[in-house]
Amino acid sequence: MLASIRAHCRQALLLALVALIVAVAYFFLREPAKAAFAALGDVRAWILGFGPLAPVAYTLYYAAQILFAPIPGSFLPIFGGYLFGAGWGLLLSLIGLIVGVSLAIVAARRLGRPLLIRMFGAAEMAQWERKLQLRLQHMIVSHHGEYQ
């Protein structure tokens, strides 16, 4: 009987702690959430303002948020479903994701090495490349048997 009372007390304390965390989060995040939802309305109006080209605008916006960090993007897949329906929103989000990631990879391959050499110097870059090459060889050798 004492064990069940303790269990109930633990559950009540856990529930009270969760309620307190939710209340504090609501208190501190209420205004930023209002601003974020207002911004969503602006983005929605902007994208739908393209008319029949709205799916293209959404896809390009999705790709751009991958390339440029200040553009918020964590809400975009849900937002795409809201704008275009679940199926079309998913498809347009995936296309935007593929385009954005592909452009990011191309930019990193073309600009990455020269930029890193300018920032850190050729000697330090060569040192890191040797370390990474040795680590890659070690990973390939040590995991070779696991894939057969």
JSON list of C-alpha atoms in Angstrom, two decimals:
[
{"chain": "A", "resi": 1, "resn": "MET", "atom": "CA", "xyz": [0.00, 0.00, 0.00]},
{"chain": "A", "resi": 2, "resn": "LEU", "atom": "CA", "xyz": [2.85, 2.37, 0.83]},
{"chain": "A", "resi": 3, "resn": "ALA", "atom": "CA", "xyz": [4.43, 1.61, -2.54]},
{"chain": "A", "resi": 4, "resn": "SER", "atom": "CA", "xyz": [1.26, 2.52, -4.41]},
{"chain": "A", "resi": 5, "resn": "ILE", "atom": "CA", "xyz": [0.98, 5.81, -2.48]},
{"chain": "A", "resi": 6, "resn": "ARG", "atom": "CA", "xyz": [4.58, 6.63, -3.41]},
{"chain": "A", "resi": 7, "resn": "ALA", "atom": "CA", "xyz": [3.88, 5.78, -7.03]},
{"chain": "A", "resi": 8, "resn": "HIS", "atom": "CA", "xyz": [0.84, 8.06, -7.06]},
{"chain": "A", "resi": 9, "resn": "CYS", "atom": "CA", "xyz": [2.86, 10.86, -5.42]},
{"chain": "A", "resi": 10, "resn": "ARG", "atom": "CA", "xyz": [5.60, 10.46, -8.07]},
{"chain": "A", "resi": 11, "resn": "GLN", "atom": "CA", "xyz": [3.02, 10.59, -10.85]},
{"chain": "A", "resi": 12, "resn": "ALA", "atom": "CA", "xyz": [1.40, 13.69, -9.33]},
{"chain": "A", "resi": 13, "resn": "LEU", "atom": "CA", "xyz": [4.78, 15.42, -8.96]},
{"chain": "A", "resi": 14, "resn": "LEU", "atom": "CA", "xyz": [5.71, 14.53, -12.53]},
{"chain": "A", "resi": 15, "resn": "LEU", "atom": "CA", "xyz": [2.39, 15.89, -13.79]},
{"chain": "A", "resi": 16, "resn": "ALA", "atom": "CA", "xyz": [2.87, 19.09, -11.76]},
{"chain": "A", "resi": 17, "resn": "LEU", "atom": "CA", "xyz": [6.40, 19.47, -13.16]},
{"chain": "A", "resi": 18, "resn": "VAL", "atom": "CA", "xyz": [5.17, 19.03, -16.74]},
{"chain": "A", "resi": 19, "resn": "ALA", "atom": "CA", "xyz": [2.39, 21.57, -16.11]},
{"chain": "A", "resi": 20, "resn": "LEU", "atom": "CA", "xyz": [4.91, 24.03, -14.69]},
{"chain": "A", "resi": 21, "resn": "ILE", "atom": "CA", "xyz": [7.22, 23.60, -17.69]},
{"chain": "A", "resi": 22, "resn": "VAL", "atom": "CA", "xyz": [4.31, 24.14, -20.10]},
{"chain": "A", "resi": 23, "resn": "ALA", "atom": "CA", "xyz": [3.18, 27.24, -18.19]},
{"chain": "A", "resi": 24, "resn": "VAL", "atom": "CA", "xyz": [6.68, 28.75, -18.16]},
{"chain": "A", "resi": 25, "resn": "ALA", "atom": "CA", "xyz": [7.18, 27.94, -21.85]},
{"chain": "A", "resi": 26, "resn": "TYR", "atom": "CA", "xyz": [3.82, 29.53, -22.67]},
{"chain": "A", "resi": 27, "resn": "PHE", "atom": "CA", "xyz": [4.72, 32.65, -20.68]},
{"chain": "A", "resi": 28, "resn": "PHE", "atom": "CA", "xyz": [8.10, 33.12, -22.40]},
{"chain": "A", "resi": 29, "resn": "LEU", "atom": "CA", "xyz": [7.16, 31.93, -25.91]},
{"chain": "A", "resi": 30, "resn": "ARG", "atom": "CA", "xyz": [3.75, 33.56, -26.28]},
{"chain": "A", "resi": 31, "resn": "GLU", "atom": "CA", "xyz": [4.95, 36.73, -28.04]},
{"chain": "A", "resi": 32, "resn": "PRO", "atom": "CA", "xyz": [7.54, 35.05, -30.30]},
{"chain": "A", "resi": 33, "resn": "ALA", "atom": "CA", "xyz": [4.89, 32.51, -31.35]},
{"chain": "A", "resi": 34, "resn": "LYS", "atom": "CA", "xyz": [2.48, 35.33, -32.25]},
{"chain": "A", "resi": 35, "resn": "ALA", "atom": "CA", "xyz": [5.19, 36.98, -34.36]},
{"chain": "A", "resi": 36, "resn": "ALA", "atom": "CA", "xyz": [6.02, 33.68, -36.09]},
{"chain": "A", "resi": 37, "resn": "PHE", "atom": "CA", "xyz": [2.36, 33.06, -36.98]},
{"chain": "A", "resi": 38, "resn": "ALA", "atom": "CA", "xyz": [2.06, 36.61, -38.30]},
{"chain": "A", "resi": 39, "resn": "ALA", "atom": "CA", "xyz": [5.13, 36.01, -40.47]},
{"chain": "A", "resi": 40, "resn": "LEU", "atom": "CA", "xyz": [3.55, 32.79, -41.76]},
{"chain": "A", "resi": 41, "resn": "GLY", "atom": "CA", "xyz": [0.55, 34.78, -42.92]},
{"chain": "A", "resi": 42, "resn": "ASP", "atom": "CA", "xyz": [2.85, 37.16, -44.79]},
{"chain": "A", "resi": 43, "resn": "VAL", "atom": "CA", "xyz": [4.73, 34.31, -46.48]},
{"chain": "A", "resi": 44, "resn": "ARG", "atom": "CA", "xyz": [1.43, 32.62, -47.38]},
{"chain": "A", "resi": 45, "resn": "ALA", "atom": "CA", "xyz": [0.09, 35.79, -48.98]},
{"chain": "A", "resi": 46, "resn": "TRP", "atom": "CA", "xyz": [3.38, 36.32, -50.83]},
{"chain": "A", "resi": 47, "resn": "ILE", "atom": "CA", "xyz": [3.49, 32.75, -52.21]},
{"chain": "A", "resi": 48, "resn": "LEU", "atom": "CA", "xyz": [-0.19, 32.69, -53.18]},
{"chain": "A", "resi": 49, "resn": "GLY", "atom": "CA", "xyz": [0.32, 36.09, -54.85]},
{"chain": "A", "resi": 50, "resn": "PHE", "atom": "CA", "xyz": [2.19, 34.26, -57.62]},
{"chain": "A", "resi": 51, "resn": "GLY", "atom": "CA", "xyz": [-1.11, 32.78, -58.75]},
{"chain": "A", "resi": 52, "resn": "PRO", "atom": "CA", "xyz": [-0.66, 29.67, -60.90]},
{"chain": "A", "resi": 53, "resn": "LEU", "atom": "CA", "xyz": [3.11, 29.86, -60.31]},
{"chain": "A", "resi": 54, "resn": "ALA", "atom": "CA", "xyz": [2.66, 29.56, -56.53]},
{"chain": "A", "resi": 55, "resn": "PRO", "atom": "CA", "xyz": [3.95, 25.93, -56.48]},
{"chain": "A", "resi": 56, "resn": "VAL", "atom": "CA", "xyz": [7.12, 27.05, -58.29]},
{"chain": "A", "resi": 57, "resn": "ALA", "atom": "CA", "xyz": [7.55, 29.99, -55.88]},
{"chain": "A", "resi": 58, "resn": "TYR", "atom": "CA", "xyz": [7.10, 27.66, -52.90]},
{"chain": "A", "resi": 59, "resn": "THR", "atom": "CA", "xyz": [9.63, 25.17, -54.27]},
{"chain": "A", "resi": 60, "resn": "LEU", "atom": "CA", "xyz": [12.20, 27.92, -54.92]},
{"chain": "A", "resi": 61, "resn": "TYR", "atom": "CA", "xyz": [11.58, 29.39, -51.46]},
{"chain": "A", "resi": 62, "resn": "TYR", "atom": "CA", "xyz": [12.15, 25.95, -49.95]},
{"chain": "A", "resi": 63, "resn": "ALA", "atom": "CA", "xyz": [15.42, 25.58, -51.89]},
{"chain": "A", "resi": 64, "resn": "ALA", "atom": "CA", "xyz": [16.54, 29.09, -50.91]},
{"chain": "A", "resi": 65, "resn": "GLN", "atom": "CA", "xyz": [16.03, 28.45, -47.20]},
{"chain": "A", "resi": 66, "resn": "ILE", "atom": "CA", "xyz": [18.57, 25.64, -47.43]},
{"chain": "A", "resi": 67, "resn": "LEU", "atom": "CA", "xyz": [21.16, 27.91, -49.02]},
{"chain": "A", "resi": 68, "resn": "PHE", "atom": "CA", "xyz": [20.60, 31.00, -46.88]},
{"chain": "A", "resi": 69, "resn": "ALA", "atom": "CA", "xyz": [20.51, 30.48, -43.13]},
{"chain": "A", "resi": 70, "resn": "PRO", "atom": "CA", "xyz": [18.44, 33.55, -42.13]},
{"chain": "A", "resi": 71, "resn": "ILE", "atom": "CA", "xyz": [15.41, 32.27, -44.03]},
{"chain": "A", "resi": 72, "resn": "PRO", "atom": "CA", "xyz": [13.30, 30.20, -41.61]},
{"chain": "A", "resi": 73, "resn": "GLY", "atom": "CA", "xyz": [12.49, 26.78, -42.95]},
{"chain": "A", "resi": 74, "resn": "SER", "atom": "CA", "xyz": [11.55, 24.33, -40.21]},
{"chain": "A", "resi": 75, "resn": "PHE", "atom": "CA", "xyz": [7.85, 25.01, -40.74]},
{"chain": "A", "resi": 76, "resn": "LEU", "atom": "CA", "xyz": [7.91, 24.70, -44.54]},
{"chain": "A", "resi": 77, "resn": "PRO", "atom": "CA", "xyz": [6.87, 21.04, -45.01]},
{"chain": "A", "resi": 78, "resn": "ILE", "atom": "CA", "xyz": [3.77, 21.57, -42.87]},
{"chain": "A", "resi": 79, "resn": "PHE", "atom": "CA", "xyz": [3.19, 24.91, -44.55]},
{"chain": "A", "resi": 80, "resn": "GLY", "atom": "CA", "xyz": [3.38, 23.24, -47.99]},
{"chain": "A", "resi": 81, "resn": "GLY", "atom": "CA", "xyz": [0.73, 20.75, -46.92]},
{"chain": "A", "resi": 82, "resn": "TYR", "atom": "CA", "xyz": [-1.43, 23.62, -45.69]},
{"chain": "A", "resi": 83, "resn": "LEU", "atom": "CA", "xyz": [-1.06, 25.55, -48.97]},
{"chain": "A", "resi": 84, "resn": "PHE", "atom": "CA", "xyz": [-1.27, 22.77, -51.53]},
{"chain": "A", "resi": 85, "resn": "GLY", "atom": "CA", "xyz": [-2.68, 19.74, -49.71]},
{"chain": "A", "resi": 86, "resn": "ALA", "atom": "CA", "xyz": [-0.76, 16.85, -48.18]},
{"chain": "A", "resi": 87, "resn": "GLY", "atom": "CA", "xyz": [0.25, 15.08, -51.40]},
{"chain": "A", "resi": 88, "resn": "TRP", "atom": "CA", "xyz": [1.24, 18.12, -53.45]},
{"chain": "A", "resi": 89, "resn": "GLY", "atom": "CA", "xyz": [2.82, 19.79, -50.41]},
{"chain": "A", "resi": 90, "resn": "LEU", "atom": "CA", "xyz": [4.99, 16.72, -49.82]},
{"chain": "A", "resi": 91, "resn": "LEU", "atom": "CA", "xyz": [5.99, 16.49, -53.47]},
{"chain": "A", "resi": 92, "resn": "LEU", "atom": "CA", "xyz": [6.84, 20.20, -53.73]},
{"chain": "A", "resi": 93, "resn": "SER", "atom": "CA", "xyz": [8.75, 20.08, -50.43]},
{"chain": "A", "resi": 94, "resn": "LEU", "atom": "CA", "xyz": [10.81, 17.11, -51.63]},
{"chain": "A", "resi": 95, "resn": "ILE", "atom": "CA", "xyz": [11.58, 18.82, -54.93]},
{"chain": "A", "resi": 96, "resn": "GLY", "atom": "CA", "xyz": [12.62, 22.00, -53.08]},
{"chain": "A", "resi": 97, "resn": "LEU", "atom": "CA", "xyz": [14.75, 19.93, -50.72]},
{"chain": "A", "resi": 98, "resn": "ILE", "atom": "CA", "xyz": [16.50, 18.12, -53.56]},
{"chain": "A", "resi": 99, "resn": "VAL", "atom": "CA", "xyz": [17.12, 21.36, -55.48]},
{"chain": "A", "resi": 100, "resn": "GLY", "atom": "CA", "xyz": [18.39, 23.19, -52.38]},
{"chain": "A", "resi": 101, "resn": "VAL", "atom": "CA", "xyz": [20.69, 20.41, -51.23]},
{"chain": "A", "resi": 102, "resn": "SER", "atom": "CA", "xyz": [22.03, 19.89, -54.75]},
{"chain": "A", "resi": 103, "resn": "LEU", "atom": "CA", "xyz": [22.85, 23.59, -55.06]},
{"chain": "A", "resi": 104, "resn": "ALA", "atom": "CA", "xyz": [24.47, 23.56, -51.61]},
{"chain": "A", "resi": 105, "resn": "ILE", "atom": "CA", "xyz": [26.66, 20.59, -52.59]},
{"chain": "A", "resi": 106, "resn": "VAL", "atom": "CA", "xyz": [27.68, 22.24, -55.86]},
{"chain": "A", "resi": 107, "resn": "ALA", "atom": "CA", "xyz": [28.50, 25.49, -54.04]},
{"chain": "A", "resi": 108, "resn": "ALA", "atom": "CA", "xyz": [30.51, 23.64, -51.39]},
{"chain": "A", "resi": 109, "resn": "ARG", "atom": "CA", "xyz": [32.46, 21.68, -54.01]},
{"chain": "A", "resi": 110, "resn": "ARG", "atom": "CA", "xyz": [33.23, 24.80, -56.06]},
{"chain": "A", "resi": 111, "resn": "LEU", "atom": "CA", "xyz": [33.78, 27.36, -53.31]},
{"chain": "A", "resi": 112, "resn": "GLY", "atom": "CA", "xyz": [34.57, 25.31, -50.22]},
{"chain": "A", "resi": 113, "resn": "ARG", "atom": "CA", "xyz": [38.18, 24.34, -50.70]},
{"chain": "A", "resi": 114, "resn": "PRO", "atom": "CA", "xyz": [39.45, 27.75, -51.90]},
{"chain": "A", "resi": 115, "resn": "LEU", "atom": "CA", "xyz": [37.58, 29.45, -49.07]},
{"chain": "A", "resi": 116, "resn": "LEU", "atom": "CA", "xyz": [39.01, 27.07, -46.45]},
{"chain": "A", "resi": 117, "resn": "ILE", "atom": "CA", "xyz": [42.53, 27.53, -47.82]},
{"chain": "A", "resi": 118, "resn": "ARG", "atom": "CA", "xyz": [42.10, 31.31, -47.62]},
{"chain": "A", "resi": 119, "resn": "MET", "atom": "CA", "xyz": [40.81, 31.04, -44.04]},
{"chain": "A", "resi": 120, "resn": "PHE", "atom": "CA", "xyz": [43.24, 28.48, -42.61]},
{"chain": "A", "resi": 121, "resn": "GLY", "atom": "CA", "xyz": [46.19, 28.27, -45.00]},
{"chain": "A", "resi": 122, "resn": "ALA", "atom": "CA", "xyz": [47.35, 25.50, -47.31]},
{"chain": "A", "resi": 123, "resn": "ALA", "atom": "CA", "xyz": [49.57, 23.77, -44.71]},
{"chain": "A", "resi": 124, "resn": "GLU", "atom": "CA", "xyz": [46.81, 23.38, -42.13]},
{"chain": "A", "resi": 125, "resn": "MET", "atom": "CA", "xyz": [44.38, 22.28, -44.85]},
{"chain": "A", "resi": 126, "resn": "ALA", "atom": "CA", "xyz": [46.80, 19.56, -45.98]},
{"chain": "A", "resi": 127, "resn": "GLN", "atom": "CA", "xyz": [47.22, 18.42, -42.37]},
{"chain": "A", "resi": 128, "resn": "TRP", "atom": "CA", "xyz": [43.45, 18.05, -41.92]},
{"chain": "A", "resi": 129, "resn": "GLU", "atom": "CA", "xyz": [43.09, 16.23, -45.22]},
{"chain": "A", "resi": 130, "resn": "ARG", "atom": "CA", "xyz": [45.72, 13.67, -44.13]},
{"chain": "A", "resi": 131, "resn": "LYS", "atom": "CA", "xyz": [43.90, 13.14, -40.82]},
{"chain": "A", "resi": 132, "resn": "LEU", "atom": "CA", "xyz": [40.57, 12.68, -42.55]},
{"chain": "A", "resi": 133, "resn": "GLN", "atom": "CA", "xyz": [42.04, 10.35, -45.17]},
{"chain": "A", "resi": 134, "resn": "LEU", "atom": "CA", "xyz": [43.59, 8.13, -42.47]},
{"chain": "A", "resi": 135, "resn": "ARG", "atom": "CA", "xyz": [40.34, 8.09, -40.54]},
{"chain": "A", "resi": 136, "resn": "LEU", "atom": "CA", "xyz": [38.37, 7.18, -43.67]},
{"chain": "A", "resi": 137, "resn": "GLN", "atom": "CA", "xyz": [40.76, 4.33, -44.46]},
{"chain": "A", "resi": 138, "resn": "HIS", "atom": "CA", "xyz": [40.45, 3.05, -40.89]},
{"chain": "A", "resi": 139, "resn": "MET", "atom": "CA", "xyz": [36.64, 3.13, -41.09]},
{"chain": "A", "resi": 140, "resn": "ILE", "atom": "CA", "xyz": [36.60, 1.25, -44.39]},
{"chain": "A", "resi": 141, "resn": "VAL", "atom": "CA", "xyz": [39.03, -1.43, -43.19]},
{"chain": "A", "resi": 142, "resn": "SER", "atom": "CA", "xyz": [37.40, -1.93, -39.77]},
{"chain": "A", "resi": 143, "resn": "HIS", "atom": "CA", "xyz": [33.83, -2.13, -41.12]},
{"chain": "A", "resi": 144, "resn": "HIS", "atom": "CA", "xyz": [34.50, -4.07, -44.31]},
{"chain": "A", "resi": 145, "resn": "GLY", "atom": "CA", "xyz": [33.39, -7.42, -42.87]},
{"chain": "A", "resi": 146, "resn": "GLU", "atom": "CA", "xyz": [30.08, -6.07, -41.54]},
{"chain": "A", "resi": 147, "resn": "TYR", "atom": "CA", "xyz": [28.61, -5.47, -44.98]},
{"chain": "A", "resi": 148, "resn": "GLN", "atom": "CA", "xyz": [29.22, -8.89, -46.51]}
]
